[in-house]
Short mmCIF file of C-alpha atoms in Angstrom, two decimals:
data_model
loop_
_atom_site.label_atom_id
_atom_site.label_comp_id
_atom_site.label_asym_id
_atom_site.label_seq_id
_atom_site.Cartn_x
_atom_site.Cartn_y
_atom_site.Cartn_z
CA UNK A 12 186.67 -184.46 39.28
CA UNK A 13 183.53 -184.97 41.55
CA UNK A 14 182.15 -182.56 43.50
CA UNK A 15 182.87 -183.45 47.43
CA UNK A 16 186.05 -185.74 46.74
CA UNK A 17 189.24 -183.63 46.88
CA UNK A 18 192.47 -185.04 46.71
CA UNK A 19 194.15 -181.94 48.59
CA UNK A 20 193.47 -182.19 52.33
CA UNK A 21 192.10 -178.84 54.47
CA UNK A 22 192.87 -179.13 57.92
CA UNK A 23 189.50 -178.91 59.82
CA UNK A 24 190.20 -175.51 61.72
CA UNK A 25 187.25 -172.78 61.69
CA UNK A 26 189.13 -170.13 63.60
CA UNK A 27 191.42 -166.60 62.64
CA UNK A 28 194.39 -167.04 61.39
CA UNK A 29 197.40 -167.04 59.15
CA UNK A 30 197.62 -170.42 56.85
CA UNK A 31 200.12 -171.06 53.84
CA UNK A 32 199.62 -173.28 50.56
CA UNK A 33 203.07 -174.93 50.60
CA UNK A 34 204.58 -176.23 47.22
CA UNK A 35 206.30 -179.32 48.65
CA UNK A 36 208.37 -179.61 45.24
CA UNK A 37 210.07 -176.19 45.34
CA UNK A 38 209.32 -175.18 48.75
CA UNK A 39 207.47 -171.95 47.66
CA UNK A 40 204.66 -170.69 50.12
CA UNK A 41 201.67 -168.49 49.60
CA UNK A 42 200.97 -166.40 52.97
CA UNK A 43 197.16 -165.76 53.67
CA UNK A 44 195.62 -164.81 56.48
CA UNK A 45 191.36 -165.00 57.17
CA UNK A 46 188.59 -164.83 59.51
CA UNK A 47 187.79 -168.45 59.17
CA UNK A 48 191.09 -170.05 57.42
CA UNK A 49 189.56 -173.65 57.03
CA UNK A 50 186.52 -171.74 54.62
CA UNK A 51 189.31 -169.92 53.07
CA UNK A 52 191.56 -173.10 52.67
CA UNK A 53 188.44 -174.66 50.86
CA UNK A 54 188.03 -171.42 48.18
CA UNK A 55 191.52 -172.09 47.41
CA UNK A 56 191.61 -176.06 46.96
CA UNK A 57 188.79 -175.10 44.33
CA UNK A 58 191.16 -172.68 42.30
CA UNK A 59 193.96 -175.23 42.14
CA UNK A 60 191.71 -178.09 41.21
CA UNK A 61 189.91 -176.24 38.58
CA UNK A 62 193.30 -174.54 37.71
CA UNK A 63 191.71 -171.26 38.05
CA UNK A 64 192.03 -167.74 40.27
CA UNK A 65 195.72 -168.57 40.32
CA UNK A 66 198.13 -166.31 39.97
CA UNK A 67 200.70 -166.61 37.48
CA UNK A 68 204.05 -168.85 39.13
CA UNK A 69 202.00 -171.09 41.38
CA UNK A 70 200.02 -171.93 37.91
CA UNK A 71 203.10 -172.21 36.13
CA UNK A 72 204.47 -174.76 39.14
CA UNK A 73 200.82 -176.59 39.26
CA UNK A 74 200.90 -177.19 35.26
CA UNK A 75 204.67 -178.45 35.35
CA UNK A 76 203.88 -180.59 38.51
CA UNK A 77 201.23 -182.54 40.24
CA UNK A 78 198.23 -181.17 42.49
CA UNK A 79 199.26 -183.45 45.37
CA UNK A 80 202.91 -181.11 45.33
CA UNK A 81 200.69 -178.34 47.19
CA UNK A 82 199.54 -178.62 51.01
CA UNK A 83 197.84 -176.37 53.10
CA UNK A 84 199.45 -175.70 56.33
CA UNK A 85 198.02 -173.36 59.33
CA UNK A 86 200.48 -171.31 60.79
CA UNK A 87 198.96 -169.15 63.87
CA UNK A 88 195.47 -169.34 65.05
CA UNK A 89 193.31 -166.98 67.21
CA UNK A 90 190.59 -167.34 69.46
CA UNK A 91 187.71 -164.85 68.93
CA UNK A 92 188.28 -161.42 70.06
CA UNK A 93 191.91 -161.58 70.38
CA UNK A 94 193.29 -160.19 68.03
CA UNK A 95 192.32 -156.98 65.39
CA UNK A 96 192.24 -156.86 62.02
CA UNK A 97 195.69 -154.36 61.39
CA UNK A 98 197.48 -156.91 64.16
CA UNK A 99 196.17 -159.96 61.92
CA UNK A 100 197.71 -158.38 58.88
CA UNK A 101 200.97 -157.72 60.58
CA UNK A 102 200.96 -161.27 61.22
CA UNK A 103 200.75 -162.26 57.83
CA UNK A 104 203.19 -159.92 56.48
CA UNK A 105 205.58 -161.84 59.18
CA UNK A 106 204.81 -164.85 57.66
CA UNK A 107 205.59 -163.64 53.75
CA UNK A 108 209.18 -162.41 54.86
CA UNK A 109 209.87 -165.53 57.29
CA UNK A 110 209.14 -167.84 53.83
CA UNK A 111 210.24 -165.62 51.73
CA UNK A 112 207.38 -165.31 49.75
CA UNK A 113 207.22 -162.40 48.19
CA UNK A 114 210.31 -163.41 45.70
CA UNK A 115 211.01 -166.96 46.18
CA UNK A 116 207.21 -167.87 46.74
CA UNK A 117 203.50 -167.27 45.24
CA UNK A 118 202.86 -163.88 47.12
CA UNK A 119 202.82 -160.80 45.40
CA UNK A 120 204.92 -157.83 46.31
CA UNK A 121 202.38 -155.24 44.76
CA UNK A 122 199.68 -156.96 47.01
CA UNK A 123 201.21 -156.48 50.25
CA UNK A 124 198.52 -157.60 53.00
CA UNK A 125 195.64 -154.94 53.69
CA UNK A 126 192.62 -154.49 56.34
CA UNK A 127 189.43 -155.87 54.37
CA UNK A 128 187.68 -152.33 55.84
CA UNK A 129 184.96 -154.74 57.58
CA UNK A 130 186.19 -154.49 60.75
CA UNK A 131 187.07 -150.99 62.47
CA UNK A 132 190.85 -150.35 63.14
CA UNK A 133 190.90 -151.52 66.71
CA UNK A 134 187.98 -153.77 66.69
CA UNK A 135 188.77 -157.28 67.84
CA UNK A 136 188.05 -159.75 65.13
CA UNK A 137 186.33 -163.23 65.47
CA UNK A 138 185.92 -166.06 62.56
CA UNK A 139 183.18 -165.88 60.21
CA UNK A 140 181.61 -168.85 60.73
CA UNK A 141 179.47 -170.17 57.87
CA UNK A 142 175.78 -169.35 58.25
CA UNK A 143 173.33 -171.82 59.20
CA UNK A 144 170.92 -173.46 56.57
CA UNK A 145 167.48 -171.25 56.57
CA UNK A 146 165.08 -172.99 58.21
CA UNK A 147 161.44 -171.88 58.23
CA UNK A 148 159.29 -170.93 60.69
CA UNK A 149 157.52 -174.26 62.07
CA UNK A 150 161.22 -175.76 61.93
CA UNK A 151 161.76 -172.68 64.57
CA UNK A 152 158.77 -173.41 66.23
CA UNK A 153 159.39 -177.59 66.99
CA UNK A 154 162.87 -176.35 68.59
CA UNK A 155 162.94 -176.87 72.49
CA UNK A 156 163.77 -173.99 74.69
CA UNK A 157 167.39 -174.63 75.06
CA UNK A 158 167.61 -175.49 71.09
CA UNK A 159 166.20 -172.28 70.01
CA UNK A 160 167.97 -169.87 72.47
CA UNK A 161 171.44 -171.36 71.68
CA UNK A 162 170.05 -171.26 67.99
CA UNK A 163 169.41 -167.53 68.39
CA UNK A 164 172.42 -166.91 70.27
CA UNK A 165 174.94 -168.49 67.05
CA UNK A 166 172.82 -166.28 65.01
CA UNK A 167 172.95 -162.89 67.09
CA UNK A 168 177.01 -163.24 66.90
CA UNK A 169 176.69 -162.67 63.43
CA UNK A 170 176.56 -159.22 64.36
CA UNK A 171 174.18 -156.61 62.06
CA UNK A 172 173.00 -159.84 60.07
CA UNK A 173 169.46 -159.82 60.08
CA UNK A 174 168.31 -163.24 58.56
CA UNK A 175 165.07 -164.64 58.68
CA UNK A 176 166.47 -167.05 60.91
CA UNK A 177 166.90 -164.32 63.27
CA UNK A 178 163.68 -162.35 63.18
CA UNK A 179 161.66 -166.36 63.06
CA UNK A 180 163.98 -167.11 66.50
CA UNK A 181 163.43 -163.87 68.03
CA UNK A 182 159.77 -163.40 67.26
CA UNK A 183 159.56 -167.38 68.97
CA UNK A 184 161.47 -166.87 71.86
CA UNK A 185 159.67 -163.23 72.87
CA UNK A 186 156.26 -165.25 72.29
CA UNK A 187 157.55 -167.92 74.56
CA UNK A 188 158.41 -165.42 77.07
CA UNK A 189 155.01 -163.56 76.45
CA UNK A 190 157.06 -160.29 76.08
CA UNK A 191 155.61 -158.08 73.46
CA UNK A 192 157.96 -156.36 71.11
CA UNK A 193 157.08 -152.62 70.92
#
């Protein structure tokens, strides 16, 4: 298959939330939740078309079927800061009994949804949105005010990420406010 043409569809939706790979044949779901379910969607359109990372029944249904018998469906979404990581997880877990999934579906029993231990127990999650492409310093440099302060904002919400990207913005936008970093 070529790289960049899929024949399974991800719904374009860069947000938190709990999303299902539907088996349209035999109605079986797989429950997953993620920071960013569209990226998510993505890693797991690559297992099915490569036929790899599955686990054992929904390769078993792929094999005796047809690719195009899975879908990906999003079932809840979240805006940024609504919701924490344990409530997320709850969520899911909702999901797996409401579709049965854990023995009429793909989900496995023994893997009953977790905390990934990134986020602190009551911390208020937001979607990890892919990073930017590095750019160097003189693309930094040709940015217009506005460009590189809303750059530098989309890269400070990356939290304790410390690109390059970052310390080139920063350095730029200090020097353009003649502030000296001490």
């Amino acid at each position: 298959m070529n790289i960049g043409l899929h024949e399974l569809i991800v719904p374009e939706v860069k947000k938190v939330g709990v999303y299902a790979i539907r088996n349209k044949r035999t109605n079986k779901y797989y429950i997953g939740s993620s920071t960013n379910i569209e990226a998510r969607m993505k890693s797991h359109r690559s297992n099915l078309e490569r036929k790899r990372g599955l686990n054992k029944k929904m390769l078993s249904d792929l094999e005796s079927g047809n690719i195009l018998d899975f879908e990906f469906v999003v079932l809840e979404t979240f805006e940024d800061f609504e919701i924490t990581d344990i409530e997320l997880r709850k969520c899911e877990e909702h999901y797996i009994e409401k579709y049965n999934a854990y023995e009429n579906g793909y989900n496995n029993p023994s893997h009953s949804p977790t905390t990934n231990g990134y986020f602190a127990e009551n911390e208020l999650i937001f979607c990890r949105k892919p990073q930017p492409k590095k750019l160097n310093r003189i693309d930094i440099q040709a940015m217009t005010n506005r460009q590189l302060l809303n750059f530098y904002k989309r890269l400070s919400s990356y939290g304790h990420v410390k690109t390059d990207n970052f310390l080139f913005a920063e350095n730029e936008l200090l020097k353009r406010l003649d502030i000296r970093k001490y």
